[in-house]
PDB file of C-alpha atoms and ligand atoms in Angstrom:
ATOM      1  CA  UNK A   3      22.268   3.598  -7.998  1.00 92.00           C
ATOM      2  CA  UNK A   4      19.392   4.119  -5.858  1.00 97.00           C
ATOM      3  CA  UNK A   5      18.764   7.900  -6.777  1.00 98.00           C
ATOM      4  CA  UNK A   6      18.871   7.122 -10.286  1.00 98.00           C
ATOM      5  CA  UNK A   7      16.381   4.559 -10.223  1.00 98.00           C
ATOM      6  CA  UNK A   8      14.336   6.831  -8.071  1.00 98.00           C
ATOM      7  CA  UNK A   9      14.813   9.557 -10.595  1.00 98.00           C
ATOM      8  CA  UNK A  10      13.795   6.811 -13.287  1.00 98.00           C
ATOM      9  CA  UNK A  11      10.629   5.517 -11.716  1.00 98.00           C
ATOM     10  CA  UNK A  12       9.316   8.642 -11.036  1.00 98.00           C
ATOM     11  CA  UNK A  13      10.034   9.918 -14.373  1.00 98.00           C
ATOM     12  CA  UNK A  14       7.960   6.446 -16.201  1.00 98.00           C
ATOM     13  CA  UNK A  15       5.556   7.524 -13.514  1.00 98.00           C
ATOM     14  CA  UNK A  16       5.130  10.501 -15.343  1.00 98.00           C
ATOM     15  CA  UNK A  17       4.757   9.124 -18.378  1.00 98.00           C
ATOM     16  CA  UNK A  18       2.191   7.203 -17.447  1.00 98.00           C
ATOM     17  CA  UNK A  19       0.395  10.084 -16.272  1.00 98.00           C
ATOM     18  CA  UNK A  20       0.767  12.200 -19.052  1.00 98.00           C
ATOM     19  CA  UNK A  21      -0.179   9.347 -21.374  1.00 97.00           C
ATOM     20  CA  UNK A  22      -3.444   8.896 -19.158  1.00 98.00           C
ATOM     21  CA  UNK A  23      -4.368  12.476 -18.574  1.00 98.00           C
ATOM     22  CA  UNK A  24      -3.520  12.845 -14.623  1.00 98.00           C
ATOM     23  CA  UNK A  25      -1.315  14.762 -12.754  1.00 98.00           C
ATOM     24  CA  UNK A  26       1.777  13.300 -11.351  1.00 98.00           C
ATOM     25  CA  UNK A  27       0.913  14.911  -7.860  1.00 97.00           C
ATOM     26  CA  UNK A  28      -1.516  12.286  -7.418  1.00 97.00           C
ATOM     27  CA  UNK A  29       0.708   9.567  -7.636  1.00 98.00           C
ATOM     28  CA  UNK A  30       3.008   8.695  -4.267  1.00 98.00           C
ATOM     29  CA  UNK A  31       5.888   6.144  -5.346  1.00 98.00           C
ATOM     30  CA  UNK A  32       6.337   4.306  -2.012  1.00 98.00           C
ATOM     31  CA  UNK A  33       9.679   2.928  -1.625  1.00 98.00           C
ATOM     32  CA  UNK A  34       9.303  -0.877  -0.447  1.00 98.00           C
ATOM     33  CA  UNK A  35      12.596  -1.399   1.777  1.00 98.00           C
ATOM     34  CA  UNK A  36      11.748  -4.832   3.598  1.00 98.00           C
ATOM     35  CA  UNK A  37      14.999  -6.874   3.511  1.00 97.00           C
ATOM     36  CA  UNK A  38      16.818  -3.749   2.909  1.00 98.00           C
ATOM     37  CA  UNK A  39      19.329  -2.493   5.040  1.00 97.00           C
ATOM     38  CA  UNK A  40      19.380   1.577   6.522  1.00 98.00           C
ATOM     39  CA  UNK A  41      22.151   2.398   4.585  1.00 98.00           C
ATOM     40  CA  UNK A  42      19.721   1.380   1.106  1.00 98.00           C
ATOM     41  CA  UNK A  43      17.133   3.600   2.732  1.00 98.00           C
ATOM     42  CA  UNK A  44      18.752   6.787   4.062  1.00 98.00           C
ATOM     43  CA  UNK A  45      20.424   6.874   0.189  1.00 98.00           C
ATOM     44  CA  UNK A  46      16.579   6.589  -0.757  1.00 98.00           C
ATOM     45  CA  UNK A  47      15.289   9.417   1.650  1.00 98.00           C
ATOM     46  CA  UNK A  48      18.749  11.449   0.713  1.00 98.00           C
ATOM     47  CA  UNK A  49      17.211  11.161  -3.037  1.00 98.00           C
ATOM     48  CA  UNK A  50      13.983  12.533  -1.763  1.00 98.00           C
ATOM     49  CA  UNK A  51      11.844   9.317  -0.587  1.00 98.00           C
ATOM     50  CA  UNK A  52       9.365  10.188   2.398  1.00 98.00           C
ATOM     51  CA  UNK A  53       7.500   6.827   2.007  1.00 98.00           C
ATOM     52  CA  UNK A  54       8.565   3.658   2.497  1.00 98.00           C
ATOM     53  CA  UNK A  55       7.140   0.277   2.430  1.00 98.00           C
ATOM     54  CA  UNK A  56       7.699  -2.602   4.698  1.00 98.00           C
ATOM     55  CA  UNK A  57       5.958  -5.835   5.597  1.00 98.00           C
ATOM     56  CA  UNK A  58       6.811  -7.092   8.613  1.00 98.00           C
ATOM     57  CA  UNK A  59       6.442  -5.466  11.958  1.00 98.00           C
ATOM     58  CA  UNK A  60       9.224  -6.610  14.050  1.00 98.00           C
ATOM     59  CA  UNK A  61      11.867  -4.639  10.338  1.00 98.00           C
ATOM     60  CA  UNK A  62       9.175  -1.775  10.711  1.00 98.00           C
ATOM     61  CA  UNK A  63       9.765  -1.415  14.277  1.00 98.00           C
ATOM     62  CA  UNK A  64      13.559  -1.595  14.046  1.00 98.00           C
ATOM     63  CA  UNK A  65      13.469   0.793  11.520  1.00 98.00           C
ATOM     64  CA  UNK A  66      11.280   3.552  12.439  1.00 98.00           C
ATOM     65  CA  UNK A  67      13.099   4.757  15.469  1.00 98.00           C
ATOM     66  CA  UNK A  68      16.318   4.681  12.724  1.00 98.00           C
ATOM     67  CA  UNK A  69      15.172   7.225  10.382  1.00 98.00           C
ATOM     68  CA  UNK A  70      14.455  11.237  10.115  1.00 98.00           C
ATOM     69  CA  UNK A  71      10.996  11.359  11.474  1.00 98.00           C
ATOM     70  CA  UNK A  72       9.341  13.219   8.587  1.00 98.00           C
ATOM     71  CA  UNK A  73       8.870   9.629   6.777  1.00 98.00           C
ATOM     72  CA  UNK A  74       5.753   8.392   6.161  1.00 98.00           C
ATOM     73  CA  UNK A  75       5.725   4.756   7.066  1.00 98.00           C
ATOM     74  CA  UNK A  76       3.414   1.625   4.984  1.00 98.00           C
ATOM     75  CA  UNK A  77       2.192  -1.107   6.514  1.00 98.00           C
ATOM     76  CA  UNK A  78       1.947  -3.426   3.083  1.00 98.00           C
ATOM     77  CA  UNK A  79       1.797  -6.527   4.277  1.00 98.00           C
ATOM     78  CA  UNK A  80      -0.343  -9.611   6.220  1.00 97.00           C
ATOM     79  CA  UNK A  81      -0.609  -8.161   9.705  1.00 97.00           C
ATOM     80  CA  UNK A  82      -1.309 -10.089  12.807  1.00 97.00           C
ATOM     81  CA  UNK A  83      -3.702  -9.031  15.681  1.00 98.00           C
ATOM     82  CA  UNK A  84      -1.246  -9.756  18.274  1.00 98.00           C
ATOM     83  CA  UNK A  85       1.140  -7.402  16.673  1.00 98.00           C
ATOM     84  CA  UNK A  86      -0.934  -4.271  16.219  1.00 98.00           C
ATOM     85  CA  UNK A  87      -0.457  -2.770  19.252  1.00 98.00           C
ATOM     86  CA  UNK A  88       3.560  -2.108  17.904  1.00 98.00           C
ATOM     87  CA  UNK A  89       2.538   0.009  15.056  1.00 97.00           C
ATOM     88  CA  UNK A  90      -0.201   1.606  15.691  1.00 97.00           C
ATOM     89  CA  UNK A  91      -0.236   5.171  15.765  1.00 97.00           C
ATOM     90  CA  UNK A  92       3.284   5.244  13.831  1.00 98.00           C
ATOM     91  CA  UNK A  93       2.322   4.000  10.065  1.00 98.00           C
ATOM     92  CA  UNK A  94       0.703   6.916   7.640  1.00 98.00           C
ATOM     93  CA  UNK A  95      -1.459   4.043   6.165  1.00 98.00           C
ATOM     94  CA  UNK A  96      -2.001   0.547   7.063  1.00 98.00           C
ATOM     95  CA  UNK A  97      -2.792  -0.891   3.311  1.00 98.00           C
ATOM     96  CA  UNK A  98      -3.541  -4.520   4.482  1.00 98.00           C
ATOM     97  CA  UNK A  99      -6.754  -4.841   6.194  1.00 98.00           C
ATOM     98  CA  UNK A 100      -7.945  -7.862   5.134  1.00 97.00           C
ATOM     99  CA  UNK A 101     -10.890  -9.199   7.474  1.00 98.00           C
ATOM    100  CA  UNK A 102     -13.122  -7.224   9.700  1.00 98.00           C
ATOM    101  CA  UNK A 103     -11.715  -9.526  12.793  1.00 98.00           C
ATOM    102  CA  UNK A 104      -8.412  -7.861  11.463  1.00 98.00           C
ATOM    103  CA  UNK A 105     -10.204  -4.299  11.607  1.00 98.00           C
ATOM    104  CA  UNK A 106     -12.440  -4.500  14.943  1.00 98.00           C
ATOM    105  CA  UNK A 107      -8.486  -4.897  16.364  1.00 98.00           C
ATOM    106  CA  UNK A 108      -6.888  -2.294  15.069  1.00 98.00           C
ATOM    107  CA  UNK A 109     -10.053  -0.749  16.198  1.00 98.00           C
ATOM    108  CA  UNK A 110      -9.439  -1.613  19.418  1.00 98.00           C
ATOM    109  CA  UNK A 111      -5.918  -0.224  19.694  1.00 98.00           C
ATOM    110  CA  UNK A 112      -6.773   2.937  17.869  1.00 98.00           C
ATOM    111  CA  UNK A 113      -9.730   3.524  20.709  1.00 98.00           C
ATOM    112  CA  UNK A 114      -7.392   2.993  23.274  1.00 98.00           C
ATOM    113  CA  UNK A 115      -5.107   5.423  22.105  1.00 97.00           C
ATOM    114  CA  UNK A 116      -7.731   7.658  21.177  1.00 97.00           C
ATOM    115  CA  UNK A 117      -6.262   7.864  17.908  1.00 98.00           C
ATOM    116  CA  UNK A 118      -7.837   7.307  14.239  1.00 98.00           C
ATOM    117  CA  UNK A 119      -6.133   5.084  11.750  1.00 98.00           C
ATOM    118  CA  UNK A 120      -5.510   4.950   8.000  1.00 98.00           C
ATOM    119  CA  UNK A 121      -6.165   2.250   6.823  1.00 98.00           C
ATOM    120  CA  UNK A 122      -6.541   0.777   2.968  1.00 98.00           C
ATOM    121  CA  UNK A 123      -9.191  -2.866   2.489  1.00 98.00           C
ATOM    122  CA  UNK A 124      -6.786  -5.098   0.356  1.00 98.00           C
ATOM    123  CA  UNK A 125      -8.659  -7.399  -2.262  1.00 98.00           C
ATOM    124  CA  UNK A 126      -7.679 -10.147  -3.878  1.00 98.00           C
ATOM    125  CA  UNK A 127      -8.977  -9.220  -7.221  1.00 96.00           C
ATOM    126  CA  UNK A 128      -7.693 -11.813  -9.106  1.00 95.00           C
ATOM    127  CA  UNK A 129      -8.257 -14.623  -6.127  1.00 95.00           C
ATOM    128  CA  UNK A 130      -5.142 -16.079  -6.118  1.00 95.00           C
ATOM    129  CA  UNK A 131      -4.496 -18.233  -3.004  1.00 93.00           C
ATOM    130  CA  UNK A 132      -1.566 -17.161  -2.587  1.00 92.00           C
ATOM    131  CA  UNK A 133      -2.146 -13.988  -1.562  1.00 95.00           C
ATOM    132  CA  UNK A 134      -4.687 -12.173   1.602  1.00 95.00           C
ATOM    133  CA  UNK A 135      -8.214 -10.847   0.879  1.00 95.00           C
ATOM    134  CA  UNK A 136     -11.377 -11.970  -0.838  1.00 95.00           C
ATOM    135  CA  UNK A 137     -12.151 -11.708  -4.766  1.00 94.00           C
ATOM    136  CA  UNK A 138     -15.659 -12.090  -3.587  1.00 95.00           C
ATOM    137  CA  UNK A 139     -16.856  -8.747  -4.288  1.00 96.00           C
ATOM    138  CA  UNK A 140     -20.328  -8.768  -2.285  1.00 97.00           C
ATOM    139  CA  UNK A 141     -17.933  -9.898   0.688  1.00 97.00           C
ATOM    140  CA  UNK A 142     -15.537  -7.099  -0.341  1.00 98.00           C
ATOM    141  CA  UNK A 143     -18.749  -4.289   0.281  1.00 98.00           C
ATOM    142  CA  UNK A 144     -20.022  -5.896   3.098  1.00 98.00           C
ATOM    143  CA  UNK A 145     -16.119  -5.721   4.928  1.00 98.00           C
ATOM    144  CA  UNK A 146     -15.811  -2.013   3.006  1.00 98.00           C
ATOM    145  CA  UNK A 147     -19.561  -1.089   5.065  1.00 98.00           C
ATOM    146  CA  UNK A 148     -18.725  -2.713   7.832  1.00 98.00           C
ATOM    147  CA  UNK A 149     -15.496  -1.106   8.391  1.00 98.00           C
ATOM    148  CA  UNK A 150     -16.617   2.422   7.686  1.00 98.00           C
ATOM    149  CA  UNK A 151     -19.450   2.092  10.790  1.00 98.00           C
ATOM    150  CA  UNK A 152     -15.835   2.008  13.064  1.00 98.00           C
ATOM    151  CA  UNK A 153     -15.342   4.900  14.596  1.00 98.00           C
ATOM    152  CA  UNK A 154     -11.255   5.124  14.882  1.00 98.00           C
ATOM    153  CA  UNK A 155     -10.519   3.825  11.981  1.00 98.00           C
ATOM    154  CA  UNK A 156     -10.276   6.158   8.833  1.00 98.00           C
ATOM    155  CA  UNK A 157     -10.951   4.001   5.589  1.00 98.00           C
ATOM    156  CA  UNK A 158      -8.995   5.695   2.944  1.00 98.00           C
ATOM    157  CA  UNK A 159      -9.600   3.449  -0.155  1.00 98.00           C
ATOM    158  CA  UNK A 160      -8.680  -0.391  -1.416  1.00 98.00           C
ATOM    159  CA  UNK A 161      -5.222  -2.386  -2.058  1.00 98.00           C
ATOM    160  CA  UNK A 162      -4.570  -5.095  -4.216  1.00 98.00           C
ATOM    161  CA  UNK A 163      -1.451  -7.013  -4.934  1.00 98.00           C
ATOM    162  CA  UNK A 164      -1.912  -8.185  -8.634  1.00 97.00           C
ATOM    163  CA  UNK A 165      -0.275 -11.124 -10.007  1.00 96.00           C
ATOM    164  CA  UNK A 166       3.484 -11.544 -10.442  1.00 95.00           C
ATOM    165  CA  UNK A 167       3.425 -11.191 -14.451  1.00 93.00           C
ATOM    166  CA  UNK A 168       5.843 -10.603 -17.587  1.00 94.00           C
ATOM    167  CA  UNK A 169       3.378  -8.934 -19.333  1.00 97.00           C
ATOM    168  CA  UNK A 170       2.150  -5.996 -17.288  1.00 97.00           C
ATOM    169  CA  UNK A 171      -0.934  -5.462 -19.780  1.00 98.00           C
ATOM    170  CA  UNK A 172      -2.272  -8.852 -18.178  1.00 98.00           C
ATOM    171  CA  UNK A 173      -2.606  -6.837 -14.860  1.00 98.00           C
ATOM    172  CA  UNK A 174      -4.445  -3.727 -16.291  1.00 98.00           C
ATOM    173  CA  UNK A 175      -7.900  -5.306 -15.826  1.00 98.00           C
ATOM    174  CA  UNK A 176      -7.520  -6.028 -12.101  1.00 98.00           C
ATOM    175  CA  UNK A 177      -6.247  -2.534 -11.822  1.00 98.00           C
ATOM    176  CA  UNK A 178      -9.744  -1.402 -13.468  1.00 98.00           C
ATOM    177  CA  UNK A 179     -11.741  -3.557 -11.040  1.00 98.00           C
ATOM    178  CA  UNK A 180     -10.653  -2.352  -8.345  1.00 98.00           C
ATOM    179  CA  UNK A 181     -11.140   1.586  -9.245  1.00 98.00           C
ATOM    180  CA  UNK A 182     -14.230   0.361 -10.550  1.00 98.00           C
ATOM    181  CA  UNK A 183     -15.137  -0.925  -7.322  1.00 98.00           C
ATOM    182  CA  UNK A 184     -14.252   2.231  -4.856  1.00 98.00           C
ATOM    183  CA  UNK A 185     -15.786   4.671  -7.781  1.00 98.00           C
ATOM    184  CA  UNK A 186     -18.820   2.251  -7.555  1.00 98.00           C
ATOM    185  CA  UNK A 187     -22.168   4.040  -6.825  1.00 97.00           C
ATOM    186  CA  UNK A 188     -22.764   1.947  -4.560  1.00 97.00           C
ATOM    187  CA  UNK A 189     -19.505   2.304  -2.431  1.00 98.00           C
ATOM    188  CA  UNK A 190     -18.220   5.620  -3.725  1.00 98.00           C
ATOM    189  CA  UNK A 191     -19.883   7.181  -0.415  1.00 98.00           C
ATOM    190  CA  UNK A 192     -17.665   5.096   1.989  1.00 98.00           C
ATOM    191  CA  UNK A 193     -14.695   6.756   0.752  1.00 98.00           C
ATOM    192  CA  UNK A 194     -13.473  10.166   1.056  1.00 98.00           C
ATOM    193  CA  UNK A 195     -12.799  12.783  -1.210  1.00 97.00           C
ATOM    194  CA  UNK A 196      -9.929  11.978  -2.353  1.00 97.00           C
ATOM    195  CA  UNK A 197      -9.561   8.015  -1.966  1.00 98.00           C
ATOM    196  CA  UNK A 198      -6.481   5.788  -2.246  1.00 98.00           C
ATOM    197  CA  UNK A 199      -5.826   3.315  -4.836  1.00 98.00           C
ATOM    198  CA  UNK A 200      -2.586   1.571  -3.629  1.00 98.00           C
ATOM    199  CA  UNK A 201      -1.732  -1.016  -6.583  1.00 98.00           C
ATOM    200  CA  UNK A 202       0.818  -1.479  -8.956  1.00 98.00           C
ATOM    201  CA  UNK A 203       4.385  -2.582  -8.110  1.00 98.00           C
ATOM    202  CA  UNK A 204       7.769  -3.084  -9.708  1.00 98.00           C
ATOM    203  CA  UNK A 205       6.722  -4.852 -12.767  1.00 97.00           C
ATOM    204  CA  UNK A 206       3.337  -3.078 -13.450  1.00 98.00           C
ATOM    205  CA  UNK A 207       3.497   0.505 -11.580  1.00 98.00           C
ATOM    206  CA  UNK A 208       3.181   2.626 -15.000  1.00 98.00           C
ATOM    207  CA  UNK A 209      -0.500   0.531 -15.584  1.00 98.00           C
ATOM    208  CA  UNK A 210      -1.381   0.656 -12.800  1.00 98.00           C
ATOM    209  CA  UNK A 211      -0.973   4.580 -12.872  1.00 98.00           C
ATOM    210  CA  UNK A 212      -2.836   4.386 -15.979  1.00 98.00           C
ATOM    211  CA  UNK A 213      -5.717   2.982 -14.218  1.00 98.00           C
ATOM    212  CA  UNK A 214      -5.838   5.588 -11.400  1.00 98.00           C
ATOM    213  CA  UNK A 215      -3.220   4.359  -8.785  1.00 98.00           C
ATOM    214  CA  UNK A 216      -2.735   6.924  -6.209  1.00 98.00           C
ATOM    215  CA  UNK A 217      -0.133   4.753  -4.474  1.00 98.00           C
ATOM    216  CA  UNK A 218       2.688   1.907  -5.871  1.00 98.00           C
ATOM    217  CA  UNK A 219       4.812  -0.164  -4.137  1.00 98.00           C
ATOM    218  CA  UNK A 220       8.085   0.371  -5.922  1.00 98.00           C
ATOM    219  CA  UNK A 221      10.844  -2.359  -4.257  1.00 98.00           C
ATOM    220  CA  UNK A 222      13.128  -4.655  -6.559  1.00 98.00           C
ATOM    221  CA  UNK A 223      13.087  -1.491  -9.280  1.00 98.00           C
ATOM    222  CA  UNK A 224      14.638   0.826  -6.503  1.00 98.00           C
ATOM    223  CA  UNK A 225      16.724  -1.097  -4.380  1.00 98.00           C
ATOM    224  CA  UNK A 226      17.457  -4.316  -6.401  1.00 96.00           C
ATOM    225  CA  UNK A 227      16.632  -7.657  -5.822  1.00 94.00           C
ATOM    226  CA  UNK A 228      16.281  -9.288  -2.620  1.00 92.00           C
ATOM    227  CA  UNK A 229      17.498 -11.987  -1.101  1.00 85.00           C
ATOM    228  CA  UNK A 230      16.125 -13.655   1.788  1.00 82.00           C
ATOM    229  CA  UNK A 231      18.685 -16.051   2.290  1.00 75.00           C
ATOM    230  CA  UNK A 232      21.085 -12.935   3.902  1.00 58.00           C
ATOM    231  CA  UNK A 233      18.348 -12.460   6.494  1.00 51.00           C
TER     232      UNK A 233
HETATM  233  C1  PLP B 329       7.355  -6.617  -1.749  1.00 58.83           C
HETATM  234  C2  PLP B 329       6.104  -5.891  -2.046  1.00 58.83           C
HETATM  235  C3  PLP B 329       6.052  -4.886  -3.034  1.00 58.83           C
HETATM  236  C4  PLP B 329       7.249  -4.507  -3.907  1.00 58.83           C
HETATM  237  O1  PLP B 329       7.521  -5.515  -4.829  1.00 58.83           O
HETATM  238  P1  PLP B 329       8.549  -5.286  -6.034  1.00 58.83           P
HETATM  239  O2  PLP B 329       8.109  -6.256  -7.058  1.00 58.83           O
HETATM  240  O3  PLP B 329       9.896  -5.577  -5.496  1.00 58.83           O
HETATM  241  O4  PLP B 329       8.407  -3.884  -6.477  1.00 58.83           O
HETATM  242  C5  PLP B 329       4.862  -4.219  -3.216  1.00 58.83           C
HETATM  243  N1  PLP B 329       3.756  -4.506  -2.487  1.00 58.83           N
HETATM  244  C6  PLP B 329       3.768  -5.455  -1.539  1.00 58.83           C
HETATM  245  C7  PLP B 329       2.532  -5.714  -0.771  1.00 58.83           C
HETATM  246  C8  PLP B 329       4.922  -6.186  -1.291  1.00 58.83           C
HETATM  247  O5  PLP B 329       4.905  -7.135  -0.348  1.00 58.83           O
END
């Protein structure tokens, strides 16, 4: 099951590219495997996953030491200051930064290390409360310049989690802003050459591809639901 609806997402990933003019080697599909047990992910890396998604640190941890050590690991989700110290150095790309409290401490860990870390600024583009980040986009450049003056810290591009939807097409505007925002003039120059747009998940990866995603978070359409009663 989980190979074919690899083999499916990546081929409406496709799709989407063709129908928007970009190549499909742009696009990552990240596998999001929190609540998942090993058994769900080694079928996934078997099928030819090499990124996978999780959002809590304790799973991440547990899992990391698990699996072949070629996979690329994402942080996607709210991460504590306390708890940095356990995953840094052994994520690909920390997509959740949130605050510049958040990045001074990863920061911190990274200069200890004397590492540099990937990391992504998630916004809030449509402000929902529910979810971490500002919509305030002046507070969104002034994290984004604030961030890129730290010196182990590698800012890669922006995240957003849009809102859970029926109609995917209701997404496709936050998807714009926030491309519009990294491709700003004004904010282009804090990226690098190639930046990161991680957005776009289950119910909305193929417009979110449309609208330049270089990452989505692919979970319930690989794996299944999930249910967090079992856990
Ligand atoms: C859980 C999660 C996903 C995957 O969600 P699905 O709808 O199951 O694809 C993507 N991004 C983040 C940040 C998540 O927490």
């Amino acid at each position: 099951m989980i190979s074919e609806n690899i083999k499916s997402v990546s081929e409406r990933i496709q799709e989407a590219c063709k129908k928007s003019g970009r190549n499909p080697e742009e696009v990552t599909l990240i596998s999001v495997s929190k609540t998942k047990p090993l058994e769900m992910l080694k079928e996934a890396y078997a099928a030819g996953s090499r990124d996978f998604g999780e959002n809590k640190v304790q799973e991440l941890c547990d899992k990391i030491p698990e699996m072949p050590e070629d996979v690329r690991w994402h942080m996607i989700g709210h991460l504590q200051t306390n708890k940095i110290k356990y995953i840094i150095g052994r994520t690909a790309l920390i997509h959740s930064v949130d605050t510049l409290h958040l990045a001074e401490a990863i920061e911190k860990e990274a200069t200890k290390r004397e590492i540099t870390a990937d990391i992504l600024v998630e916004v809030n583009v449509a402000g929902e409360d529910s979810k971490f980040g500002t919509s305030d986009m002046e507070a969104n450049k002034e994290l984004i310049r604030s961030i890129s003056e730290l010196q182990h810290l590698r800012l890669c591009g922006l995240m957003t989690i849009a809102p859970y939807t029926d109609d995917p097409e209701t997404n496709r505007p936050y998807f714009r802003t926030l491309r519009e925002l990294l491709y700003s003039d004004e904010m282009r120059g804090f990226f690098p050459e190639r930046p990161v747009l991680s957005m776009g998940m289950s119910g909305d990866y193929e417009i979110a591809v449309e609208e330049g995603a270089t990452h989505v978070r692919v979970g319930t359409g690989i794996f299944g639901e999930r249910d967090y009663s079992v856990k």
